[in-house]
XYZ file of N, CA and C in Angstrom:
579
model
N 115.438 -84.402 247.002
C 115.504 -84.873 248.366
C 116.591 -85.930 248.547
N 116.654 -86.880 247.641
C 117.574 -88.001 247.800
C 118.979 -87.685 247.282
N 119.090 -86.717 246.402
C 120.396 -86.338 245.880
C 121.009 -87.343 244.930
N 120.210 -88.238 244.372
C 120.747 -89.217 243.436
C 121.206 -88.524 242.162
N 122.216 -89.080 241.543
C 122.811 -88.485 240.345
C 121.929 -88.662 239.116
N 121.263 -89.795 239.025
C 120.485 -90.119 237.836
C 119.093 -90.603 238.234
N 118.079 -89.958 237.688
C 116.693 -90.358 237.965
C 116.313 -91.534 237.071
N 115.413 -92.360 237.570
C 114.903 -93.481 236.792
C 113.955 -92.967 235.716
N 114.135 -93.465 234.514
C 113.235 -93.135 233.406
C 111.860 -93.710 233.731
N 110.795 -92.897 233.681
C 109.450 -93.393 234.000
C 109.013 -94.584 233.153
N 109.635 -94.763 231.984
C 109.276 -95.913 231.144
C 109.611 -97.234 231.827
N 110.540 -97.205 232.791
C 110.868 -98.421 233.543
C 109.611 -98.954 234.243
N 108.766 -98.066 234.763
C 107.538 -98.501 235.446
C 106.625 -99.248 234.486
N 106.567 -98.808 233.251
C 105.728 -99.489 232.257
C 106.299 -100.870 231.935
N 107.634 -100.968 231.898
C 108.281 -102.263 231.700
C 107.959 -103.184 232.884
N 108.083 -102.643 234.088
C 107.783 -103.424 235.289
C 106.341 -103.914 235.267
N 105.439 -103.078 234.774
C 104.018 -103.418 234.764
C 103.688 -104.535 233.774
N 104.579 -104.797 232.845
C 104.333 -105.883 231.892
C 104.466 -107.256 232.539
N 105.104 -107.320 233.706
C 105.262 -108.596 234.394
C 105.165 -108.355 235.898
N 103.949 -108.109 236.368
C 103.708 -107.784 237.776
C 104.181 -108.901 238.701
N 103.962 -110.149 238.310
C 104.384 -111.261 239.168
C 105.899 -111.206 239.401
N 106.658 -110.918 238.366
C 108.120 -110.852 238.494
C 108.553 -109.680 239.365
N 107.966 -108.513 239.150
C 108.365 -107.350 239.944
C 108.005 -107.560 241.414
N 106.864 -108.179 241.679
C 106.475 -108.442 243.062
C 107.400 -109.460 243.722
N 107.754 -110.507 243.007
C 108.674 -111.501 243.569
C 110.028 -110.863 243.861
N 110.547 -110.115 242.893
C 111.832 -109.436 243.105
C 111.742 -108.484 244.286
N 110.658 -107.744 244.363
C 110.471 -106.790 245.453
C 110.423 -107.498 246.803
N 109.687 -108.600 246.880
C 109.600 -109.347 248.142
C 110.992 -109.731 248.634
N 111.807 -110.254 247.729
C 113.155 -110.669 248.137
C 114.039 -109.478 248.491
N 113.808 -108.324 247.868
C 114.543 -107.109 248.251
C 114.240 -106.745 249.705
N 112.981 -106.887 250.092
C 112.599 -106.583 251.472
C 113.265 -107.565 252.450
N 113.297 -108.831 252.076
C 113.960 -109.830 252.928
C 115.442 -109.501 253.080
N 116.093 -109.135 251.989
C 117.526 -108.797 252.038
C 117.769 -107.550 252.877
N 116.845 -106.595 252.812
C 116.983 -105.380 253.619
C 116.905 -105.714 255.113
N 116.001 -106.619 255.474
C 115.898 -107.048 256.870
C 117.176 -107.760 257.303
N 117.680 -108.632 256.448
C 118.909 -109.369 256.748
C 120.093 -108.414 256.894
N 120.154 -107.405 256.035
C 121.232 -106.415 256.118
C 121.215 -105.703 257.472
N 120.033 -105.289 257.922
C 119.927 -104.609 259.214
C 120.393 -105.524 260.346
N 120.009 -106.778 260.294
C 120.406 -107.735 261.328
C 121.919 -107.973 261.282
N 122.492 -108.009 260.090
C 123.941 -108.176 259.955
C 124.687 -107.001 260.582
N 124.188 -105.803 260.368
C 124.818 -104.623 260.981
C 124.720 -104.711 262.498
N 123.570 -105.121 263.008
C 123.396 -105.292 264.452
C 124.402 -106.308 264.994
N 124.521 -107.444 264.319
C 125.409 -108.516 264.785
C 126.860 -108.065 264.849
N 127.248 -107.184 263.944
C 128.627 -106.715 263.933
C 128.905 -105.531 264.839
N 127.842 -104.927 265.385
C 128.015 -103.696 266.161
C 127.097 -103.655 267.379
N 127.076 -104.721 268.194
C 126.125 -104.787 269.304
C 126.376 -103.766 270.403
N 127.551 -103.177 270.428
C 127.876 -102.206 271.479
C 127.187 -100.856 271.274
N 126.649 -100.622 270.096
C 125.962 -99.360 269.793
C 124.459 -99.540 270.053
N 124.058 -99.312 271.293
C 122.691 -99.594 271.733
C 121.643 -98.879 270.891
N 121.845 -97.609 270.595
C 120.852 -96.868 269.808
C 120.729 -97.457 268.405
N 121.860 -97.810 267.811
C 121.864 -98.429 266.484
C 121.095 -99.751 266.517
N 121.381 -100.584 267.505
C 120.706 -101.875 267.634
C 119.199 -101.670 267.773
N 118.798 -100.755 268.644
C 117.373 -100.498 268.877
C 116.673 -100.071 267.589
N 117.249 -99.117 266.888
C 116.614 -98.595 265.666
C 116.615 -99.620 264.531
N 117.721 -100.354 264.396
C 117.784 -101.325 263.302
C 116.924 -102.556 263.564
N 116.655 -102.874 264.826
C 115.687 -103.936 265.123
C 114.300 -103.530 264.614
N 113.935 -102.283 264.837
C 112.649 -101.783 264.346
C 112.627 -101.770 262.820
N 113.730 -101.335 262.220
C 113.824 -101.286 260.762
C 113.729 -102.687 260.169
N 114.441 -103.651 260.761
C 114.402 -105.034 260.267
C 112.978 -105.588 260.356
N 112.308 -105.295 261.457
C 110.925 -105.755 261.616
C 110.031 -105.119 260.554
N 110.229 -103.841 260.290
C 109.428 -103.168 259.263
C 109.690 -103.764 257.880
N 110.952 -104.075 257.590
C 111.285 -104.694 256.300
C 110.626 -106.069 256.179
N 110.601 -106.832 257.266
C 109.908 -108.127 257.235
C 108.400 -107.946 257.071
N 107.861 -106.892 257.666
C 106.441 -106.580 257.458
C 106.179 -106.274 255.984
N 107.097 -105.543 255.355
C 106.958 -105.244 253.926
C 107.018 -106.532 253.104
N 107.936 -107.424 253.476
C 108.046 -108.721 252.802
C 106.699 -109.442 252.870
N 106.100 -109.454 254.074
C 104.798 -110.087 254.261
C 103.724 -109.404 253.418
N 103.741 -108.075 253.391
C 102.741 -107.331 252.625
C 102.840 -107.648 251.129
N 104.066 -107.695 250.620
C 104.249 -108.025 249.201
C 103.792 -109.461 248.953
N 104.146 -110.363 249.861
C 103.731 -111.757 249.715
C 102.206 -111.880 249.740
N 101.554 -111.095 250.590
C 100.087 -111.103 250.628
C 99.498 -110.671 249.285
N 100.099 -109.652 248.661
C 99.628 -109.207 247.336
C 99.849 -110.317 246.308
N 100.998 -110.970 246.380
C 101.303 -112.081 245.461
C 100.221 -113.161 245.587
N 99.906 -113.547 246.821
C 98.889 -114.589 247.039
C 97.511 -114.134 246.580
N 97.147 -112.898 246.918
C 95.832 -112.356 246.557
C 95.611 -112.377 245.051
N 96.688 -112.178 244.298
C 96.580 -112.136 242.841
C 96.735 -113.517 242.195
N 96.887 -114.541 243.021
C 96.993 -115.890 242.488
C 98.377 -116.240 241.975
N 99.363 -115.440 242.341
C 100.742 -115.710 241.941
C 101.410 -116.565 243.013
N 102.615 -117.000 242.718
C 103.432 -117.743 243.669
C 104.752 -117.014 243.826
N 105.212 -116.901 245.065
C 106.511 -116.291 245.311
C 107.581 -117.153 244.658
N 108.294 -116.585 243.717
C 109.366 -117.321 243.057
C 110.613 -117.365 243.917
N 111.617 -118.003 243.397
C 112.893 -118.110 244.106
C 113.547 -116.740 244.232
N 114.445 -116.654 245.211
C 115.183 -115.411 245.430
C 115.923 -115.005 244.164
N 115.908 -113.720 243.875
C 116.570 -113.177 242.684
C 117.928 -112.590 243.049
N 118.856 -112.736 242.141
C 120.155 -112.085 242.288
C 119.945 -110.604 242.005
N 120.538 -109.741 242.811
C 120.418 -108.298 242.606
C 121.778 -107.773 242.152
N 121.975 -107.748 240.855
C 123.263 -107.338 240.283
C 123.624 -105.905 240.652
N 122.627 -105.027 240.702
C 122.870 -103.636 241.083
C 123.471 -103.558 242.484
N 122.853 -104.237 243.456
C 123.334 -104.217 244.834
C 124.723 -104.847 244.920
N 124.923 -105.956 244.218
C 126.233 -106.604 244.241
C 127.319 -105.699 243.660
N 126.996 -105.013 242.586
C 127.950 -104.096 241.965
C 128.243 -102.909 242.888
N 127.214 -102.382 243.512
C 127.388 -101.263 244.440
C 128.214 -101.702 245.643
N 127.975 -102.916 246.141
C 128.721 -103.437 247.290
C 130.207 -103.535 246.963
N 130.530 -104.027 245.771
C 131.935 -104.158 245.361
C 132.605 -102.804 245.177
N 131.826 -101.807 244.747
C 132.404 -100.501 244.415
C 132.427 -99.525 245.593
N 131.758 -99.875 246.685
C 131.681 -98.923 247.801
C 133.073 -98.634 248.358
N 133.157 -97.533 249.055
C 134.435 -97.115 249.645
C 134.848 -98.167 250.667
N 136.079 -98.644 250.541
C 136.535 -99.728 251.399
C 137.737 -99.291 252.231
N 138.132 -100.196 253.099
C 139.346 -99.978 253.862
C 139.079 -99.341 255.209
N 140.141 -99.202 255.947
C 140.046 -98.543 257.235
C 139.776 -99.494 258.372
N 139.535 -98.903 259.508
C 139.323 -99.656 260.739
C 137.854 -100.056 260.902
N 137.523 -100.545 262.073
C 136.170 -101.004 262.355
C 135.145 -99.874 262.222
N 135.525 -98.690 262.667
C 134.641 -97.528 262.548
C 134.351 -97.229 261.076
N 135.395 -97.219 260.255
C 135.213 -96.930 258.835
C 134.375 -98.019 258.170
N 134.578 -99.258 258.593
C 133.797 -100.358 258.042
C 132.302 -100.176 258.345
N 131.985 -99.762 259.576
C 130.596 -99.510 259.941
C 130.022 -98.372 259.108
N 130.770 -97.280 258.991
C 130.301 -96.137 258.210
C 130.079 -96.557 256.755
N 131.002 -97.338 256.193
C 130.845 -97.816 254.813
C 129.547 -98.604 254.652
N 129.272 -99.499 255.596
C 128.072 -100.339 255.510
C 126.801 -99.499 255.649
N 126.847 -98.511 256.530
C 125.695 -97.636 256.713
C 125.437 -96.788 255.479
N 126.488 -96.276 254.857
C 126.332 -95.473 253.640
C 125.823 -96.337 252.483
N 126.378 -97.535 252.358
C 125.918 -98.494 251.350
C 124.425 -98.769 251.529
N 124.011 -98.992 252.783
C 122.609 -99.268 253.087
C 121.733 -98.059 252.775
N 122.212 -96.875 253.104
C 121.465 -95.643 252.807
C 121.255 -95.489 251.309
N 122.287 -95.827 250.536
C 122.189 -95.684 249.081
C 121.140 -96.629 248.497
N 121.133 -97.865 248.955
C 120.145 -98.823 248.453
C 118.731 -98.360 248.814
N 118.555 -97.879 250.046
C 117.241 -97.383 250.454
C 116.834 -96.161 249.633
N 117.793 -95.283 249.338
C 117.491 -94.093 248.533
C 117.033 -94.491 247.133
N 117.744 -95.427 246.517
C 117.356 -95.853 245.163
C 116.017 -96.585 245.199
N 115.801 -97.424 246.203
C 114.515 -98.116 246.316
C 113.388 -97.107 246.487
N 113.598 -96.111 247.312
C 112.614 -95.050 247.517
C 112.294 -94.371 246.189
N 113.320 -94.057 245.435
C 113.132 -93.389 244.141
C 112.377 -94.286 243.172
N 112.693 -95.577 243.155
C 111.998 -96.511 242.261
C 110.532 -96.669 242.672
N 110.267 -96.711 243.979
C 108.885 -96.813 244.431
C 108.093 -95.563 244.048
N 108.735 -94.417 244.081
C 108.091 -93.166 243.653
C 107.721 -93.252 242.173
N 108.664 -93.732 241.366
C 108.401 -93.876 239.927
C 107.236 -94.836 239.698
N 107.220 -95.940 240.417
C 106.107 -96.888 240.280
C 104.787 -96.247 240.710
N 104.797 -95.579 241.849
C 103.554 -95.000 242.368
C 102.976 -93.953 241.424
N 103.823 -93.253 240.708
C 103.363 -92.177 239.816
C 103.057 -92.648 238.397
N 103.534 -93.840 238.013
C 103.433 -94.232 236.607
C 102.728 -95.547 236.330
N 102.492 -96.337 237.352
C 101.859 -97.629 237.129
C 100.334 -97.422 237.079
N 99.671 -98.150 236.204
C 98.218 -97.980 236.027
C 97.413 -98.710 237.095
N 97.992 -99.725 237.678
C 97.337 -100.525 238.709
C 97.170 -99.669 239.973
N 95.910 -99.286 240.285
C 95.659 -98.361 241.403
C 96.098 -98.919 242.755
N 95.828 -100.197 242.991
C 96.227 -100.808 244.262
C 97.737 -100.732 244.439
N 98.473 -101.100 243.405
C 99.932 -101.074 243.497
C 100.471 -99.648 243.532
N 99.826 -98.736 242.861
C 100.241 -97.340 242.896
C 100.197 -96.804 244.329
N 99.107 -97.069 245.021
C 98.967 -96.631 246.423
C 99.966 -97.359 247.323
N 100.112 -98.653 247.088
C 101.041 -99.463 247.879
C 102.469 -98.927 247.747
N 102.898 -98.639 246.521
C 104.261 -98.164 246.322
C 104.465 -96.745 246.840
N 103.407 -95.965 246.875
C 103.516 -94.634 247.487
C 103.801 -94.783 248.990
N 103.057 -95.669 249.653
C 103.268 -95.899 251.089
C 104.692 -96.394 251.364
N 105.165 -97.305 250.528
C 106.515 -97.833 250.738
C 107.577 -96.785 250.452
N 107.318 -95.892 249.503
C 108.255 -94.814 249.205
C 108.510 -93.987 250.473
N 107.461 -93.661 251.187
C 107.590 -92.865 252.404
C 108.426 -93.625 253.444
N 108.164 -94.909 253.581
C 108.899 -95.739 254.533
C 110.377 -95.825 254.169
N 110.676 -96.063 252.888
C 112.065 -96.183 252.448
C 112.830 -94.875 252.660
N 112.152 -93.755 252.511
C 112.801 -92.464 252.766
C 113.243 -92.388 254.222
N 112.411 -92.900 255.113
C 112.786 -92.934 256.523
C 113.985 -93.839 256.773
N 114.042 -94.957 256.088
C 115.167 -95.881 256.248
C 116.462 -95.237 255.742
N 116.360 -94.581 254.611
C 117.516 -93.881 254.034
C 118.087 -92.879 255.035
N 117.212 -92.070 255.636
C 117.704 -91.061 256.579
C 118.231 -91.700 257.865
N 117.661 -92.823 258.268
C 118.165 -93.538 259.453
C 119.611 -93.980 259.232
N 119.869 -94.646 258.114
C 121.229 -95.124 257.844
C 122.205 -93.968 257.690
N 121.804 -92.941 256.977
C 122.689 -91.795 256.765
C 122.962 -91.078 258.090
N 121.936 -90.945 258.912
C 122.112 -90.313 260.222
C 123.073 -91.088 261.107
N 122.960 -92.418 261.109
C 123.879 -93.220 261.922
C 125.304 -93.177 261.359
N 125.447 -93.103 260.044
C 126.791 -92.972 259.460
C 127.444 -91.696 259.969
N 126.684 -90.629 260.004
C 127.227 -89.351 260.506
C 127.509 -89.426 262.000
N 126.626 -90.072 262.748
C 126.803 -90.178 264.201
C 128.052 -90.992 264.557
N 128.219 -92.139 263.904
C 129.335 -93.017 264.253
C 130.584 -92.735 263.422
N 130.507 -91.762 262.548
C 131.646 -91.411 261.705
C 132.432 -90.223 262.222
N 132.384 -90.005 263.523
C 133.111 -88.880 264.107
C 134.593 -88.947 263.721
N 135.096 -87.834 263.208
C 136.500 -87.774 262.779
C 136.686 -88.180 261.321
N 135.639 -88.696 260.695
C 135.692 -89.070 259.284
C 134.901 -88.051 258.482
N 135.249 -87.874 257.238
C 134.486 -86.956 256.384
C 133.363 -87.754 255.717
N 132.313 -87.996 256.477
C 131.203 -88.834 256.026
C 130.489 -88.192 254.837
N 130.319 -86.876 254.863
C 129.631 -86.221 253.748
C 130.420 -86.352 252.447
N 131.724 -86.292 252.541
C 132.565 -86.486 251.347
C 132.407 -87.921 250.829
N 132.423 -88.885 251.737
C 132.259 -90.282 251.343
C 130.887 -90.513 250.720
N 129.855 -89.858 251.266
C 128.502 -89.992 250.726
C 128.460 -89.440 249.300
N 129.079 -88.288 249.094
C 129.105 -87.691 247.744
C 129.838 -88.602 246.761
N 130.926 -89.213 247.214
C 131.659 -90.149 246.356
C 130.798 -91.353 246.009
N 130.055 -91.849 246.980
C 129.180 -92.996 246.737
C 128.042 -92.622 245.788
N 127.535 -91.421 245.897
C 126.504 -90.944 244.961
C 127.051 -90.954 243.534
N 128.294 -90.529 243.355
C 128.923 -90.533 242.028
C 129.064 -91.960 241.500
N 129.545 -92.852 242.358
C 129.724 -94.256 241.979
C 128.378 -94.871 241.593
N 127.373 -94.630 242.420
C 126.039 -95.182 242.159
C 125.480 -94.627 240.851
N 125.744 -93.354 240.571
C 125.278 -92.740 239.330
C 125.840 -93.418 238.095
N 127.080 -93.881 238.199
C 127.697 -94.618 237.083
C 127.105 -96.020 236.975
N 126.919 -96.671 238.110
C 126.392 -98.042 238.121
C 124.956 -98.089 237.607
N 124.101 -97.176 238.078
C 122.666 -97.246 237.761
C 122.397 -97.020 236.271
N 123.338 -96.440 235.563
C 123.159 -96.236 234.122
C 122.977 -97.556 233.375
N 123.481 -98.640 233.955
C 123.386 -99.954 233.312
C 122.099 -100.692 233.679
N 121.256 -100.043 234.481
C 120.044 -100.706 234.961
C 118.805 -99.915 234.540
N 117.631 -100.460 234.880
C 116.372 -99.831 234.505
C 115.789 -100.426 233.237
N 116.255 -101.648 232.921
C 115.827 -102.284 231.678
C 115.172 -103.643 231.899
N 114.840 -103.947 233.172
C 114.212 -105.246 233.442
C 113.134 -105.105 234.523
N 112.335 -106.155 234.671
C 111.232 -106.151 235.619
C 111.739 -106.528 237.014
N 112.599 -105.671 237.559
C 113.082 -105.861 238.919
C 113.228 -104.483 239.554
N 113.233 -104.457 240.866
C 113.253 -103.170 241.573
C 114.496 -102.368 241.217
N 115.648 -102.992 241.160
C 116.875 -102.259 240.836
C 117.367 -102.498 239.420
N 116.734 -103.460 238.719
C 117.232 -103.875 237.409
C 116.895 -102.969 236.270
């Protein structure tokens, strides 16, 4: 469904399960960053009414996810740690297709956002299918479905606003780039790590 080049090894879920507090903290901050990303896209492209409307809903949903993860952290007696650096996202951001005019810049940001949502969706699927904690297994299944919707939203808007650009070619190139980057991850208790 997602077309990712490299699937996450299910053993990553077992690694994540060794430090639930860390994975939850990292996940919470991923949700906050996703909300901020949507708002940043809105701020740079206010003339696209449909985009603004949909991304406002998406940002609100990401903040709801942040709250939900924080609620789980509190319920388990953990404390939300400081924001984590996401090396995977930073590396993907640096490697994404660059250049061009304002239209190309928007398409690049939308494709970048779609890729992060696709990988997050895939990681949540791996967690939901492999983690022994029943509550978290169900929780990550629900989030997997939501992230799939976010992925298609960003990809759909890239195609809509990419008129005259070969968006599908750019998406395939980004899939290749992400496939190379993700090979260096999956070895730590973080959503993308």
